[in-house]
Amino acid sequence: LLLLTAGPALVRGLRNLAALVRGGDPGSIIVASLLGSLVMLVVLRWDDLNRTLDRLNRRLRSRPRLGWVLLAAIVLIWLGFGWTAIRTINYLGNADYSDNGVVARNLVAGRGWVVDYVTQFYRLYPNGSVTRVQETWPMLQPVWIAPFFALFGPTAAAARMPNLVFFAILAVLVYHIASALWDRRVGLAAVLLVLINPYMFRLLIYSTSDLGFVVLYVAALWLLWRAVERGNRRLLLASGLLVGLMCWQKTSAVVVAAGMGLWLLWRAWRSPVDLRRRVFGMVVLYWVLPAALVFSPFVVRNLVEFGKPVFSTESYDAWLLEYQGTSTGDFESIYRIYTNQGGLGPGDLPEPSWILRWGNQRTLNKIARQFAAARDYLLPASPALGPLSGKGALLGNLEDGGANPFEWLMVGALLALVGALTLRRRQARLMQLVLLSFGPYIVFLALYWHANEERYFVPLIPFLALLAAGALWRIHDTIASVGTDRGRPLALLVLGTLLVLALKPGWVDATNKTSTAPISNYADWQADIAAFEWLKANTPPDAVVMTRVPWQLNFHAERPAVMNPNTADLDTLLRIAQYYQARYLLVNAQTNNKDAAAIALRDLLQGREVRNFRQVASFDAPRNRTIYIYAFPADYNGVAPVNLSDEQ
């Protein structure tokens, strides 16, 4: 089956090469000549080539230093490419991507975990201030960014520098795990599958908390597994400390920690009866207690700032997202006005009983979509899997896959499935811990949050890569043993072809993401950057700007900002602007106004004249998009002011 996956791509590649040769293309003639020479060499010197490959294979498996040297070469080359990428991309991204950068900049300035923008309307902040304590996103990612800001300044490239460090650590972790449970060859292949993965690459160019979460999860899980295998208390303690940091890095990781704890309790219960109580005590003392102590300052901070042990606007968003059936409409709905302060909104804040409003069918449809998304990320497409057949997206590229899924989309996922079916006992025990720790998190995403976002599943990529790499080398070794161990040249050809096909989605995605072509992600953002620079140069430092993208505007323009509410009533929008004293309005950013807000702003989005709004700047952008910056009417067209005297 795996050999068949390589067939279509190989045949089409040879046909394309032949067509180019017939057309007289010099490069293709050289490539064809080299391929012909290689075939002749293999045919005439098969035994010599087989002995050489056998010697290299044995050295790689028996010499640890050689494996580490090759790993260092792979990581250094990839980090060099990664550094080039993060220097090229001059934007930080939307929402929490820029939010982490803003908080890190304020930490360096000594202001603490605060931001200077308002993004949602579950309440109005006192005195019309846009400065507030950050509550929505995890707290640890800005801490990793802050030292690089202190050294190199608050730039988009500096915000991504921690990602290079995280990837280097992750590569070492994956190689170490593979060397202990598989072999060093598997480790090198697994590192390649992790580094050149489309979803992992996106974590490099965005400053989210997900990559740090992956590193802490893999390290904590591996130390926990080794601690139980060896009965080592120090390893158990180290795992507990990392679990505490993991929950700082991503608050929802508490669910993952609970899954790891259930696995620990299960292993403790399986201990001999006379040792069971002692094992339980050791688990609590050396794992649960250290994790709780590390995480406890986070809980105390929330109690002091918000009066709740865990507080986030996501506790409101959860009862809105995905219930409408379209991600666009759902995400815009969280920016509507819900507070009734000053008579603005209905005053009906989202909470669990809203499930009853949506009805059983819509709720069940939402949950079914989330579990289907998890299946699509994790399992390949195969008639043999029946209703479990997915899209193998996590080791492929769901967005840019070719028409023939067996050509390149499925190779990594199929390899991982074969690897899972051929696990040895110790390998299976590790994967059992992975399943039991991450399974509750998938259920949490499907029932409470939303699972149809690939970055929530990236912690599984290192383990899927280990499965795929293990299968890859098992196939290689099986083919190599054909004909009294004379099949190594053929085995190397199969291994190389399958590995290239498995890596192709990641390489293509990385090329697309870093392209500076006129039609590319990079080009789409340049008009936004120009608009932000104009605001920075032409407006007072305290001028509040209303926009759909307050996070990145604040990071790049260094101006306070407020989200324009998702309302179809322009007067209500003006009342919000007046309350927060917004003086400028920016529309048509890369993340543009949709849903009800597009109705209220329809003329302004087109650059048409609207009563007392004054256009002060415009910037042409790709895809027939023009960014406009307006000055608000001096009196906000006389709308009724928001009066919070009663609430205060």
XYZ file of C-alpha atoms in Angstrom:
648
model
C 0.000 0.000 0.000
C 2.786 2.424 0.911
C 4.696 1.583 -2.281
C 1.562 2.382 -4.262
C 1.389 5.847 -2.681
C 4.719 6.723 -4.290
C 3.746 5.424 -7.731
C 1.592 8.252 -9.150
C 4.008 10.999 -8.128
C 7.014 9.104 -9.494
C 5.337 8.365 -12.820
C 4.148 11.935 -13.291
C 7.557 13.292 -12.310
C 9.273 11.124 -14.910
C 6.721 12.165 -17.561
C 7.280 15.841 -16.796
C 11.036 15.330 -16.943
C 10.758 13.524 -20.293
C 8.620 16.354 -21.710
C 11.197 18.929 -20.634
C 14.037 16.885 -22.134
C 12.177 16.649 -25.426
C 11.747 20.418 -25.338
C 15.503 20.888 -24.975
C 15.472 22.312 -21.439
C 19.157 22.323 -20.306
C 18.412 21.748 -16.600
C 16.178 18.769 -17.284
C 18.776 17.245 -19.613
C 21.356 17.441 -16.811
C 18.932 15.880 -14.311
C 18.013 13.107 -16.760
C 21.705 12.408 -17.397
C 22.411 12.181 -13.674
C 19.438 9.852 -13.152
C 20.585 7.674 -16.042
C 24.104 7.532 -14.625
C 22.717 6.610 -11.216
C 20.669 3.765 -12.707
C 23.748 2.465 -14.549
C 25.796 2.664 -11.345
C 23.152 0.741 -9.399
C 22.835 -1.938 -12.087
C 26.576 -2.445 -12.609
C 27.801 -1.986 -9.039
C 24.830 -3.290 -7.047
C 26.869 -5.419 -4.623
C 29.410 -2.647 -3.938
C 26.618 -0.147 -3.327
C 24.802 -2.634 -1.097
C 27.931 -3.185 1.035
C 28.519 0.574 1.338
C 24.948 1.221 2.433
C 25.113 -1.682 4.892
C 28.276 -0.231 6.435
C 26.698 3.232 6.759
C 23.563 1.728 8.286
C 25.539 -0.212 10.900
C 27.645 2.829 11.801
C 24.574 5.007 12.271
C 23.024 2.447 14.610
C 26.194 1.718 16.601
C 27.901 5.119 16.901
C 25.967 7.602 19.079
C 28.283 10.480 18.185
C 27.490 10.172 14.471
C 23.759 10.404 15.204
C 24.200 13.540 17.289
C 26.390 15.120 14.607
C 23.744 14.477 11.944
C 21.024 15.783 14.281
C 23.022 18.957 14.905
C 23.461 19.446 11.152
C 19.718 19.004 10.504
C 18.730 21.378 13.307
C 21.283 24.055 12.390
C 20.249 24.038 8.716
C 16.587 24.245 9.652
C 17.174 26.987 12.243
C 19.067 28.952 9.606
C 16.072 28.688 7.311
C 13.761 29.548 10.209
C 15.775 32.650 11.076
C 15.584 33.777 7.455
C 11.804 33.254 7.528
C 11.123 35.193 10.726
C 13.305 38.061 9.529
C 11.445 38.199 6.215
C 7.924 38.244 7.651
C 7.459 41.723 9.110
C 3.990 41.252 10.597
C 3.168 39.473 13.844
C -0.324 38.200 13.057
C -3.855 38.528 14.364
C -5.359 38.263 17.858
C -3.252 36.295 20.375
C -0.260 36.282 17.996
C 0.124 40.040 18.510
C -1.380 39.964 21.998
C 1.631 38.038 23.311
C 3.964 40.579 21.729
C 2.082 43.504 23.262
C 2.179 41.998 26.766
C 5.883 41.179 26.410
C 6.602 44.789 25.415
C 4.702 46.026 28.464
C 6.564 43.575 30.712
C 9.881 44.972 29.491
C 8.556 48.495 30.127
C 7.718 47.497 33.708
C 3.945 47.777 33.261
C 3.088 44.138 33.944
C 0.526 41.932 32.198
C -1.556 44.765 30.762
C -2.741 45.729 27.287
C -3.980 49.028 25.867
C -6.992 47.879 23.896
C -10.542 46.607 24.346
C -11.559 43.633 22.226
C -14.922 42.399 23.525
C -18.072 43.838 25.066
C -19.127 41.622 27.927
C -18.535 44.726 30.049
C -17.424 48.341 29.663
C -14.177 49.209 31.426
C -14.421 52.005 34.023
C -13.822 55.636 33.057
C -13.583 54.811 29.364
C -10.038 53.453 29.783
C -8.735 51.055 27.155
C -5.903 49.919 29.446
C -6.784 46.703 31.255
C -5.230 43.649 32.869
C -4.767 40.869 30.345
C -7.162 38.039 31.063
C -7.850 36.009 27.942
C -4.571 34.462 26.836
C -2.030 32.331 28.778
C 0.590 34.236 30.716
C 3.877 32.419 30.109
C 4.458 33.062 26.392
C 5.122 36.819 26.881
C 7.735 35.881 29.496
C 9.694 33.895 26.877
C 9.481 36.843 24.453
C 10.423 39.590 26.915
C 14.216 38.868 27.101
C 14.494 39.040 23.308
C 12.608 42.346 23.304
C 14.994 43.638 25.949
C 17.987 42.623 23.811
C 16.796 43.407 20.279
C 13.811 45.728 20.707
C 10.067 44.989 20.337
C 10.089 43.781 16.742
C 8.138 41.040 14.990
C 11.339 39.033 14.466
C 12.337 39.280 18.141
C 8.854 38.063 19.182
C 9.484 34.838 17.238
C 13.019 34.164 18.472
C 11.841 31.966 21.382
C 10.320 29.675 18.745
C 13.790 28.862 17.395
C 14.886 27.830 20.887
C 11.741 25.743 21.387
C 12.262 23.925 18.089
C 15.883 23.104 18.955
C 14.773 21.663 22.317
C 11.923 19.736 20.685
C 14.265 18.205 18.101
C 16.587 16.962 20.852
C 13.628 15.548 22.811
C 12.224 13.674 19.806
C 15.646 12.276 18.892
C 16.292 11.204 22.500
C 12.921 9.421 22.788
C 13.448 7.651 19.459
C 16.974 6.584 20.400
C 15.698 5.091 23.657
C 12.675 3.221 22.255
C 13.404 2.809 18.516
C 16.873 3.671 17.189
C 18.867 6.701 16.078
C 17.794 6.364 12.434
C 14.166 6.670 13.501
C 15.106 9.703 15.567
C 16.610 11.549 12.597
C 13.620 10.798 10.359
C 11.165 11.785 13.103
C 12.961 15.107 13.645
C 12.636 15.862 9.925
C 8.925 15.010 10.020
C 8.449 17.353 12.980
C 10.501 20.265 11.678
C 9.177 20.135 8.109
C 5.517 19.899 9.050
C 3.039 22.523 7.783
C 1.356 23.067 11.123
C 4.590 23.077 13.102
C 6.070 25.616 10.688
C 3.141 27.928 11.313
C 4.035 27.851 15.004
C 7.453 29.202 14.031
C 6.151 32.285 12.245
C 3.443 33.099 14.817
C 4.143 33.988 18.441
C 1.463 31.757 19.982
C 1.666 29.702 23.154
C 1.226 26.401 21.286
C 4.873 25.605 20.507
C 5.938 26.105 24.127
C 3.021 23.888 25.133
C 4.255 21.153 22.765
C 7.773 21.240 24.250
C 6.592 21.209 27.867
C 4.032 18.463 27.159
C 6.512 16.172 25.404
C 9.166 16.716 28.103
C 6.753 16.264 31.019
C 5.190 13.154 29.491
C 8.522 11.524 28.671
C 9.920 12.177 32.157
C 6.739 10.796 33.693
C 6.931 7.627 31.619
C 10.632 7.118 32.431
C 10.000 7.825 36.132
C 7.368 5.095 36.314
C 9.461 2.673 34.258
C 12.515 3.168 36.480
C 10.779 3.991 39.776
C 12.784 7.229 39.856
C 11.499 9.948 42.204
C 13.694 12.685 40.747
C 12.275 12.145 37.281
C 8.775 12.156 38.774
C 9.498 15.467 40.507
C 10.923 16.983 37.310
C 7.801 15.902 35.411
C 5.548 17.498 38.032
C 7.410 20.808 37.830
C 7.119 20.819 34.034
C 3.398 20.040 34.262
C 2.961 23.160 36.393
C 4.768 25.250 33.778
C 2.733 23.580 31.031
C -0.465 24.841 32.679
C 1.006 28.358 32.858
C 1.830 28.096 29.168
C -1.699 27.039 28.206
C -4.385 27.069 30.879
C -6.461 24.351 29.215
C -3.451 22.059 29.686
C -4.928 21.378 33.125
C -7.140 18.864 31.300
C -4.040 17.193 29.820
C -2.434 17.117 33.280
C -5.579 15.444 34.622
C -5.261 12.771 31.923
C -1.642 12.177 32.900
C -2.737 11.950 36.525
C -5.367 9.330 35.681
C -2.668 7.252 33.975
C -0.487 7.579 37.077
C -3.340 6.513 39.350
C -4.068 3.537 37.105
C -0.420 2.462 37.245
C -0.389 2.941 41.014
C -3.565 0.826 41.355
C -1.870 -1.961 39.424
C 0.936 -2.042 41.992
C 1.041 -4.910 44.517
C -1.468 -4.414 47.336
C 1.226 -4.035 49.990
C 2.907 -1.250 47.974
C -0.217 0.510 46.680
C -0.542 3.090 49.467
C 3.158 3.889 49.312
C 2.995 4.390 45.531
C -0.051 6.655 45.868
C 1.796 8.737 48.452
C 4.837 9.044 46.195
C 2.670 10.192 43.278
C 1.018 12.888 45.396
C 4.244 14.065 47.035
C 6.553 14.031 44.014
C 4.182 14.811 41.115
C 0.808 16.294 42.121
C 2.104 18.621 44.836
C 5.002 20.143 42.800
C 2.688 20.718 39.819
C 0.083 22.372 42.062
C 2.685 24.573 43.777
C 4.100 25.801 40.465
C 0.626 26.579 39.118
C -0.752 28.097 42.334
C 0.517 31.693 41.730
C -1.565 31.744 38.549
C -4.684 30.858 40.556
C -3.871 33.425 43.261
C -3.369 36.128 40.644
C -6.772 35.393 39.105
C -8.465 35.470 42.508
C -6.900 38.868 43.253
C -7.558 40.399 39.824
C -10.863 38.806 38.827
C -12.281 37.071 41.887
C -12.150 33.660 40.160
C -9.456 30.949 40.203
C -9.576 30.722 36.395
C -10.974 33.652 34.432
C -11.148 34.216 30.704
C -13.522 35.752 28.192
C -13.505 32.277 26.651
C -15.911 31.295 29.451
C -18.425 33.454 27.536
C -17.195 32.655 24.030
C -17.607 28.907 24.549
C -21.415 29.183 24.497
C -21.356 31.055 21.175
C -18.672 29.494 19.018
C -19.552 26.821 16.463
C -23.258 26.709 17.314
C -24.143 28.673 14.178
C -22.440 26.100 11.983
C -19.996 28.502 10.296
C -16.741 29.570 11.874
C -16.902 33.063 10.332
C -20.289 33.921 11.796
C -19.422 32.353 15.119
C -16.195 34.237 15.602
C -17.777 37.543 14.645
C -20.586 36.912 17.136
C -18.193 37.114 20.090
C -17.624 40.813 19.259
C -21.264 41.804 19.646
C -22.352 44.013 22.535
C -23.681 41.869 25.377
C -23.445 44.220 28.359
C -26.415 46.465 29.132
C -24.208 49.093 30.795
C -25.447 52.498 29.694
C -28.340 50.845 27.875
C -26.074 49.550 25.060
C -26.972 45.882 24.826
C -29.382 43.261 26.121
C -27.318 42.606 29.250
C -27.668 38.884 28.691
C -24.171 37.438 29.059
C -23.506 34.017 27.468
C -23.484 31.141 29.960
C -24.128 27.353 29.998
C -27.915 27.588 29.805
C -27.532 29.041 26.308
C -27.194 25.442 25.096
C -30.944 25.210 25.651
C -31.431 28.161 23.304
C -29.570 26.467 20.496
C -31.614 23.294 20.842
C -30.627 19.655 20.916
C -30.040 19.259 17.187
C -27.694 22.239 16.790
C -25.816 21.289 19.937
C -25.388 17.684 18.791
C -24.345 18.886 15.313
C -21.714 21.134 16.869
C -20.297 18.272 18.950
C -20.355 15.889 15.970
C -18.423 18.424 13.842
C -15.744 18.707 16.515
C -15.176 14.959 16.821
C -15.179 14.697 13.010
C -12.479 17.383 12.873
C -10.365 15.444 15.389
C -10.770 12.303 13.268
C -9.784 14.191 10.100
C -6.599 15.459 11.721
C -5.492 12.137 13.169
C -6.608 9.310 10.854
C -5.910 8.729 7.141
C -8.556 8.121 4.505
C -9.149 4.427 3.992
C -12.267 2.385 3.159
C -11.006 -0.160 5.673
C -11.530 2.384 8.484
C -15.205 2.897 7.613
C -16.712 5.852 9.523
C -13.333 6.427 11.184
C -11.762 7.306 7.837
C -10.297 10.813 8.088
C -8.035 13.071 6.053
C -4.654 12.499 7.695
C -4.195 16.245 7.862
C -1.890 16.525 10.868
C 0.996 14.896 8.985
C -0.096 16.345 5.653
C -1.722 19.512 4.407
C -5.482 19.638 4.525
C -5.691 22.979 2.714
C -3.324 22.469 -0.210
C -3.488 18.729 -0.842
C -3.529 17.486 -4.421
C -6.471 15.905 -6.223
C -5.068 12.438 -5.544
C -4.885 12.078 -1.737
C -2.651 9.002 -2.001
C -0.026 11.059 -3.800
C 1.189 13.206 -0.921
C -1.543 14.075 1.557
C -1.787 10.601 3.060
C 1.769 9.323 3.116
C 2.662 10.624 6.589
C -0.691 9.560 8.074
C -0.499 6.090 6.520
C 3.026 5.635 7.834
C 1.870 6.669 11.315
C -0.997 4.157 11.147
C 1.371 1.359 10.093
C 3.740 2.430 12.869
C 0.924 2.239 15.439
C -0.033 -1.268 14.267
C 3.551 -2.556 14.550
C 4.561 -1.104 17.935
C 6.714 -3.133 20.275
C 5.797 -3.435 23.950
C 7.752 -0.460 25.417
C 6.797 1.773 22.512
C 3.146 0.821 22.971
C 3.300 1.722 26.670
C 4.500 5.219 25.835
C 1.759 5.686 23.241
C -0.738 4.440 25.804
C 0.255 7.360 28.040
C -0.045 9.753 25.090
C -3.554 8.477 24.365
C -4.736 8.597 27.976
C -3.288 12.081 28.552
C -4.530 13.721 25.351
C -7.832 11.864 25.014
C -9.586 13.932 27.725
C -8.289 17.100 26.048
C -9.910 16.105 22.739
C -13.189 15.494 24.571
C -12.831 18.899 26.267
C -12.263 20.597 22.906
C -15.238 18.871 21.308
C -17.730 19.413 24.129
C -16.702 22.801 25.545
C -14.463 24.619 23.076
C -13.831 23.693 19.426
C -11.587 21.012 17.954
C -11.628 22.183 14.325
C -8.425 24.182 14.665
C -5.269 22.267 13.901
C -3.013 24.079 16.359
C -4.810 22.432 19.288
C -3.535 19.044 18.069
C 0.101 19.918 17.403
C 1.307 18.299 20.683
C 0.542 14.950 19.009
C 2.734 15.641 15.964
C 6.031 14.536 17.628
C 4.473 11.198 18.583
C 2.823 10.701 15.186
C 6.208 11.490 13.634
C 7.826 8.805 15.801
C 5.220 6.289 14.632
C 5.698 7.267 10.983
C 9.500 7.210 11.198
C 9.413 3.835 12.944
C 7.262 2.402 10.143
C 9.517 3.969 7.523
C 12.618 2.211 8.820
C 10.780 -1.073 9.405
C 9.843 -1.007 5.709
C 13.438 -0.153 4.812
C 14.864 -3.016 6.871
C 12.355 -5.511 5.461
C 13.198 -4.612 1.853
C 16.906 -4.545 2.670
C 16.758 -8.171 3.854
C 15.463 -9.385 0.484
C 17.852 -11.654 -1.429
C 20.199 -12.490 1.448
C 20.493 -8.854 2.546
C 21.139 -7.535 -0.973
C 18.144 -5.212 -1.123
C 19.592 -2.092 0.531
C 19.780 0.078 -2.629
C 16.109 -0.640 -3.345
C 15.260 -0.111 0.339
C 17.000 3.272 0.303
C 15.116 4.296 -2.851
C 11.752 3.384 -1.255
C 12.652 5.082 2.020
C 13.804 8.244 0.260
C 10.698 8.415 -1.935
C 8.269 7.929 0.936
C 10.144 10.392 3.137
C 10.163 13.070 0.432
C 6.438 12.578 -0.189
C 5.753 12.810 3.551
C 7.827 16.005 3.844
C 6.492 17.678 0.701
C 3.361 19.254 2.254
C 5.424 20.973 4.932
C 8.020 22.220 2.499
C 5.401 23.572 0.100
C 3.563 25.304 2.936
C 6.764 26.861 4.292
C 7.619 28.144 0.811
C 4.157 29.650 0.414
C 4.163 31.274 3.843
C 7.554 32.913 3.314
C 6.943 33.996 -0.284
C 7.156 37.730 -0.967
C 5.412 37.391 -4.342
C 2.721 39.973 -5.192
C 0.004 37.415 -4.417
C 1.016 35.909 -1.091
C 0.311 36.080 2.622
C 3.274 38.448 2.978
C 1.987 40.842 0.322
C -1.523 40.823 1.786
C -0.201 42.221 5.067
C 1.943 45.049 3.674
C -0.924 47.520 3.322
C -1.836 46.908 6.970
C 1.757 47.559 8.010
C 1.785 50.779 5.971
C -1.464 51.927 7.613
C -0.095 51.162 11.070
C 3.090 53.077 10.299
C 1.013 56.053 9.123
C -0.887 56.077 12.417
C 2.363 55.882 14.346
C 3.807 58.845 12.447
C 0.724 61.074 12.127
C -1.356 60.681 15.286
C -0.731 61.589 18.952
C 0.615 58.730 21.129
C -2.610 58.654 23.158
C -4.969 58.714 20.146
C -7.388 55.766 20.453
C -8.118 53.977 17.161
C -11.237 51.878 16.538
C -10.600 48.855 14.312
C -11.363 45.176 13.758
C -7.703 44.398 14.534
C -6.809 46.148 17.824
C -4.093 43.623 18.751
C -1.799 44.049 15.755
C -2.590 47.750 15.430
C -1.402 48.322 18.980
C 1.743 46.257 18.440
C 2.786 47.871 15.159
C 1.312 51.388 15.503
C 1.846 51.661 19.273
C -1.544 53.345 19.615
C -4.336 52.398 22.045
C -7.241 50.723 20.308
C -10.793 49.499 20.700
C -12.586 46.839 18.686
C -15.421 48.167 16.587
C -18.429 46.259 17.950
C -20.221 43.798 15.719
C -23.412 45.825 15.453
C -25.435 46.880 12.421
C -26.294 50.222 14.057
C -23.764 52.978 13.285
C -25.046 55.123 16.167
C -24.324 52.309 18.649
C -20.826 52.040 17.218
C -20.431 55.808 17.661
C -21.554 55.536 21.298
C -18.817 52.953 21.965
C -16.285 55.192 20.190
C -17.383 58.168 22.266
C -17.173 56.221 25.533
C -13.585 55.137 24.854
C -12.737 58.482 23.194
C -11.659 56.885 19.920
C -10.530 59.574 17.459
C -9.778 57.434 14.392
C -11.397 54.510 12.599
C -9.450 51.998 10.465
C -11.373 49.651 8.150
C -10.527 46.947 5.574
C -7.600 45.444 7.437
C -6.411 41.969 6.426
C -8.852 40.590 9.003
C -11.843 42.572 7.847
C -15.249 43.519 9.243
C -17.918 40.898 8.602
C -21.418 40.048 9.760
C -23.422 42.907 11.347
C -20.455 45.307 11.478
C -20.206 45.185 7.675
C -23.734 46.620 7.538
C -23.012 49.515 9.881
C -19.759 50.334 8.064
C -20.849 49.507 4.493
C -20.255 53.008 3.078
C -17.034 53.555 5.011
C -15.715 50.181 3.823
C -16.164 51.421 0.236
C -14.555 54.819 0.857
C -17.850 56.647 0.360
C -18.730 59.856 2.181
C -20.552 59.416 5.483
C -21.911 62.312 7.545
C -19.068 64.125 9.379
C -16.557 61.257 8.941
C -13.370 62.633 7.421
C -11.082 60.366 5.392
C -7.474 61.095 6.370
C -5.568 58.311 4.604
C -6.011 55.307 2.296
C -3.764 52.444 1.272
C -4.172 50.156 -1.741
C -3.969 46.463 -0.962
C -4.052 43.194 -2.949
C -7.308 41.437 -3.859
C -9.215 44.677 -4.585
C -8.946 45.815 -0.988
C -8.339 49.418 0.098
C -7.605 50.329 3.716
C -9.233 53.589 4.835
C -8.486 55.642 7.930
C -11.146 58.127 9.051
C -11.319 60.779 11.760
C -14.482 60.412 13.832
C -16.934 63.332 13.923
C -15.879 65.781 16.652
C -19.196 65.330 18.491
C -19.746 61.725 17.355
C -22.801 63.009 15.459
C -24.505 63.907 18.719
C -25.245 60.363 19.862
C -26.435 59.872 23.431
C -23.435 59.388 25.726
C -22.970 56.170 27.662
C -23.695 56.887 31.324
C -22.179 54.432 33.792
C -22.800 56.490 36.920
C -25.433 54.069 38.206
C -23.246 50.994 37.643
C -20.209 52.648 39.208
